[in-house]
């Protein structure tokens, strides 16, 4: 009798490689930064907003394509069937497709700077890209040292949100900085959760992600505090009168948060079962971010 291993279909592998839901993490800093700008300045430049969103998506595509390229160099993705390098068997194609996305993304940011006659937004976004490169590219590979979560917080939080705010107003705002902390935390939550099912492979490849360092049990115990901080900070800023009361709408992310914490508490050490926790974390990020932004507009 022959044993058959069930392989996911090619379509499913491609979908897992492209990870469409992940792109909401690129949209959210732009959405929240723009929403705060609209709240404070009562005007919105749609061309800048839509160009910024498209550029952010292209830049995140570069980050993910080059992640598969750099990870194929270290061997960490050997067993990852949905790596684009493994799927296409053509590392150089993936590398250049990534660079094309980056070039187009930066071109969009360049257009915003041209309209504004001001290079500030380009400077901030190039800094985000550099953090993204340091996460995975040689000689830095800081993600392998467990520093990815810090880079992620600053790129998607203070830097990304401030760039979006500045693109609308050509000024800075303490309120947007406060809101950026929430976007930074919820995006970092996604990255943290994406490593639960990878601990064994990461350890074998010498990647010391925070979960490799602390273990999945402690990681699962930390999660409610991590998630709770998003809602505690929002509630505190509303109570202090810094945020409008409508931003409490972001508490609609609580059901997804409870689901995430319960799921991880139960399955933290079963890679197969816990592997989808990254997508539950994306739901937490999506609802809390979308409704936080709405709270500034309503
Ligand atoms: C590529 C990232 C995570 C994947 O990590 P890992 O290698 O563990 O995953 P796989 O298992 O799928 O191989 C995310 C890294 C995020 C990075 C620290 C910061 C990126 C910054 C962006 C390039 C900037 C985006 C700008 C913003 C305004 C949209
Ligand atoms: O593939 C992943 O796991 C991630 C990709 C990605 O672009 C990203 C961006 C921001 C936070 C987390 C993540 C991922 O986890």
XYZ file of C-alpha atoms and ligand atoms in Angstrom:
342
model
C 0.000 0.000 0.000
C 1.392 3.456 -0.874
C 0.968 6.417 1.451
C -0.075 9.663 -0.151
C 0.750 13.082 1.258
C -1.935 15.606 0.416
C -0.351 18.610 -1.265
C -2.174 21.933 -1.382
C -3.265 22.871 -4.914
C -1.065 25.127 -6.976
C -3.729 27.836 -6.758
C -3.672 27.696 -2.950
C 0.118 27.845 -2.897
C 0.144 30.940 -5.122
C -2.516 32.562 -2.967
C -0.452 31.796 0.163
C 2.644 33.202 -1.562
C 0.967 36.447 -2.590
C -0.959 36.733 0.747
C -3.619 39.297 -0.334
C -4.944 40.026 3.219
C -1.450 41.123 4.268
C -1.708 44.222 2.094
C -4.084 45.851 4.564
C -0.982 46.469 6.707
C 0.346 48.765 3.971
C -2.934 50.640 3.638
C -3.575 51.273 7.348
C -0.801 53.815 8.138
C -1.874 55.858 5.129
C -5.532 55.615 6.095
C -4.990 56.617 9.739
C -2.468 59.400 8.962
C -4.839 60.827 6.339
C -7.869 60.525 8.644
C -6.085 62.514 11.384
C -5.090 65.132 8.781
C -8.713 65.411 7.667
C -9.838 65.716 11.314
C -7.379 68.527 12.024
C -7.307 70.382 8.684
C -10.775 69.646 7.193
C -9.449 68.944 3.709
C -8.381 65.891 1.767
C -6.278 65.612 -1.380
C -7.648 62.481 -3.109
C -4.828 62.270 -5.677
C -2.209 62.207 -2.933
C -4.228 59.728 -0.869
C -4.779 57.263 -3.717
C -1.200 57.588 -5.009
C 0.152 56.990 -1.500
C -2.027 53.879 -1.005
C -0.893 52.417 -4.361
C 2.746 53.166 -3.587
C 2.509 51.616 -0.113
C 1.064 48.417 -1.630
C 3.871 48.287 -4.217
C 6.524 48.864 -1.550
C 5.087 46.086 0.611
C 5.083 43.808 -2.462
C 8.813 44.561 -2.838
C 9.363 43.750 0.842
C 7.658 40.377 0.456
C 9.225 39.417 -2.878
C 12.697 40.295 -1.620
C 11.956 38.446 1.638
C 11.525 35.239 -0.376
C 14.753 35.973 -2.272
C 16.849 36.710 0.829
C 15.320 33.811 2.776
C 16.219 31.442 -0.049
C 19.849 32.518 0.425
C 19.846 31.523 4.105
C 17.933 28.273 3.507
C 15.229 29.154 6.049
C 12.484 28.725 3.412
C 13.643 25.248 2.287
C 10.367 23.660 3.424
C 8.185 26.660 2.533
C 6.309 25.466 -0.577
C 4.602 28.836 -0.932
C 7.846 30.792 -1.241
C 7.732 32.561 -4.618
C 11.307 31.474 -5.252
C 10.352 27.813 -4.701
C 7.156 28.173 -6.749
C 8.774 29.800 -9.783
C 12.197 28.180 -9.457
C 13.528 31.531 -10.679
C 15.138 33.625 -7.955
C 16.313 36.331 -10.299
C 12.799 36.820 -11.720
C 11.401 37.271 -8.188
C 14.263 39.625 -7.300
C 13.701 41.866 -10.329
C 9.908 41.770 -10.019
C 10.421 43.005 -6.452
C 12.747 45.777 -7.587
C 10.225 46.856 -10.220
C 7.546 47.132 -7.515
C 9.923 49.191 -5.378
C 10.799 51.498 -8.285
C 7.107 52.059 -9.134
C 6.257 52.617 -5.467
C 9.038 55.173 -5.062
C 7.951 56.824 -8.317
C 4.483 57.363 -6.795
C 6.032 58.855 -3.659
C 8.207 61.012 -5.944
C 5.048 62.299 -7.647
C 3.614 63.319 -4.254
C 6.857 65.185 -3.483
C 6.725 66.857 -6.897
C 3.145 68.047 -6.283
C 4.231 69.334 -2.862
C 7.612 70.715 -4.013
C 8.931 69.072 -0.826
C 11.083 65.921 -0.373
C 10.075 65.165 3.237
C 7.667 62.314 2.426
C 10.249 60.648 0.171
C 12.828 60.868 2.964
C 10.475 59.207 5.465
C 9.453 56.427 3.077
C 13.041 55.724 2.025
C 13.820 55.348 5.723
C 10.918 52.845 6.034
C 12.333 50.923 3.066
C 15.756 50.884 4.665
C 14.249 49.429 7.865
C 12.489 46.846 5.668
C 15.802 45.987 4.021
C 17.596 45.745 7.358
C 14.936 43.249 8.483
C 15.974 40.680 5.927
C 18.816 41.771 3.647
C 22.570 41.211 4.004
C 24.637 42.115 5.900
C 22.019 43.174 8.482
C 19.302 40.485 8.605
C 18.083 42.029 11.891
C 14.934 39.875 11.794
C 17.247 36.919 12.438
C 18.395 38.614 15.674
C 14.831 39.080 16.899
C 14.797 42.820 16.141
C 12.183 42.681 13.356
C 9.336 43.690 15.647
C 11.095 46.978 16.552
C 11.725 47.816 12.903
C 8.130 46.946 12.066
C 6.743 49.203 14.809
C 8.662 52.262 13.578
C 8.134 51.652 9.835
C 4.363 51.104 9.972
C 3.780 53.296 13.036
C 5.468 56.683 13.591
C 7.283 56.882 10.227
C 4.500 55.600 7.947
C 1.641 57.438 9.666
C 3.606 60.705 9.953
C 4.511 60.474 6.251
C 0.817 60.096 5.353
C -0.143 63.009 7.618
C 2.626 65.162 6.150
C 1.616 64.258 2.588
C -1.748 65.921 3.229
C -0.711 68.865 5.383
C 3.034 69.520 5.009
C 3.167 69.773 8.774
C 3.585 67.526 11.839
C 1.045 66.563 14.459
C 1.234 65.157 17.986
C -2.193 63.608 17.481
C -1.017 61.700 14.421
C 2.028 60.551 16.406
C -0.258 59.198 19.145
C -2.437 57.412 16.578
C 0.699 56.000 14.933
C 1.612 54.199 18.154
C -1.613 52.176 17.837
C -0.997 51.348 14.162
C 2.605 50.407 15.017
C 1.530 48.073 17.842
C -1.180 46.314 15.824
C 1.132 45.812 12.816
C 3.854 44.461 15.089
C 1.261 42.085 16.525
C 0.817 40.618 13.018
C 4.560 40.047 12.640
C 4.852 38.542 16.130
C 1.976 36.133 15.423
C 3.395 35.150 12.029
C 6.276 33.428 13.830
C 4.332 31.047 16.126
C 4.244 28.187 13.626
C 7.804 28.720 12.417
C 9.743 28.288 15.644
C 11.314 24.948 14.682
C 12.388 26.037 11.179
C 13.600 29.388 12.496
C 15.679 27.706 15.196
C 17.197 25.308 12.654
C 18.155 28.224 10.392
C 19.599 30.268 13.279
C 16.770 32.830 13.281
C 16.209 34.011 16.850
C 12.750 35.549 16.500
C 11.174 36.803 19.752
C 9.169 33.565 19.892
C 12.290 31.441 19.497
C 13.842 33.402 22.357
C 10.884 33.342 24.777
C 9.148 30.123 23.663
C 5.581 29.831 22.375
C 4.089 29.333 25.856
C 5.381 32.669 27.120
C 4.488 34.207 23.777
C 0.887 33.068 24.196
C 0.850 34.503 27.738
C 2.183 37.819 26.474
C -0.392 38.113 23.710
C -3.380 39.385 25.781
C -1.158 42.190 27.174
C 0.116 43.010 23.720
C -3.426 43.175 22.290
C -4.838 44.777 25.436
C -2.390 47.686 25.089
C -4.114 48.732 21.824
C -7.484 49.127 23.553
C -6.060 50.481 26.824
C -4.159 53.259 25.006
C -7.213 54.138 22.889
C -9.472 54.274 25.970
C -6.928 56.362 27.879
C -6.520 58.861 25.020
C -10.295 59.231 24.727
C -10.586 59.694 28.511
C -7.842 62.362 28.375
C -9.712 64.135 25.575
C -6.873 63.642 23.049
C -8.889 61.337 20.766
C -12.485 62.012 19.693
C -14.979 59.713 21.403
C -15.853 58.066 18.074
C -12.424 56.416 18.003
C -13.875 54.039 20.610
C -15.443 52.391 17.545
C -12.127 50.599 17.215
C -13.229 48.445 20.152
C -15.159 46.531 17.488
C -11.811 44.769 17.012
C -12.300 43.102 20.435
C -14.059 39.912 19.205
C -11.206 39.164 16.783
C -8.747 39.926 19.595
C -10.421 37.456 21.964
C -10.470 34.858 19.204
C -6.742 35.422 18.594
C -5.753 35.129 22.253
C -7.876 32.002 22.805
C -6.669 30.335 19.617
C -3.005 30.957 20.417
C -3.430 29.946 24.082
C -4.820 26.583 22.898
C -2.581 25.849 19.916
C 0.666 27.801 20.478
C 2.790 24.647 20.257
C 0.947 22.974 17.343
C 2.409 24.576 14.203
C -0.346 23.227 11.925
C -3.197 24.641 14.018
C -1.550 27.902 15.083
C -0.383 28.790 11.545
C -3.582 30.741 10.789
C -3.171 33.011 13.848
C -1.387 35.536 11.629
C -4.633 35.985 9.696
C -6.653 36.446 12.885
C -4.072 39.089 13.878
C -4.630 40.762 10.503
C -8.365 40.908 11.336
C -7.531 42.576 14.689
C -5.275 45.062 12.879
C -7.830 45.680 10.122
C -10.869 46.361 12.321
C -9.037 48.351 14.973
C -7.224 50.476 12.341
C -10.167 50.983 9.998
C -12.463 52.073 12.822
C -9.814 54.194 14.529
C -9.535 56.174 11.280
C -13.337 56.332 10.950
C -13.459 57.721 14.482
C -11.456 60.758 13.365
C -13.661 61.359 10.329
C -17.129 60.975 11.873
C 8.515 40.679 5.196
C 7.976 40.767 6.559
C 7.741 39.686 7.272
C 8.016 38.308 6.820
O 8.876 37.734 7.739
P 9.364 36.206 7.672
O 10.654 36.127 6.962
O 9.368 35.675 9.031
O 8.181 35.583 6.872
P 8.017 34.359 5.949
O 7.737 33.245 6.850
O 6.841 34.721 5.093
O 9.273 34.162 5.165
C 7.643 42.105 7.138
C 8.811 42.898 7.599
C 8.447 44.283 7.991
C 9.658 45.181 8.128
C 10.289 45.089 9.492
C 9.310 46.630 7.813
C 8.891 46.841 6.377
C 8.707 48.274 6.030
C 8.041 48.463 4.695
C 8.952 48.117 3.557
C 7.644 49.930 4.609
C 6.257 50.099 4.214
C 5.932 51.575 4.143
C 4.593 51.875 4.717
C 4.302 53.300 4.763
C 3.517 51.167 3.967
O 4.600 37.168 5.363
C 4.446 37.610 6.496
O 4.343 36.864 7.454
C 4.375 39.072 6.682
C 4.530 39.907 5.611
C 4.481 41.290 5.747
O 4.629 42.030 4.761
C 4.248 41.869 7.044
C 4.203 43.244 7.206
C 3.978 43.774 8.457
C 3.791 42.959 9.553
C 3.846 41.594 9.405
C 4.077 41.029 8.143
C 4.144 39.597 7.979
O 3.984 38.858 8.959
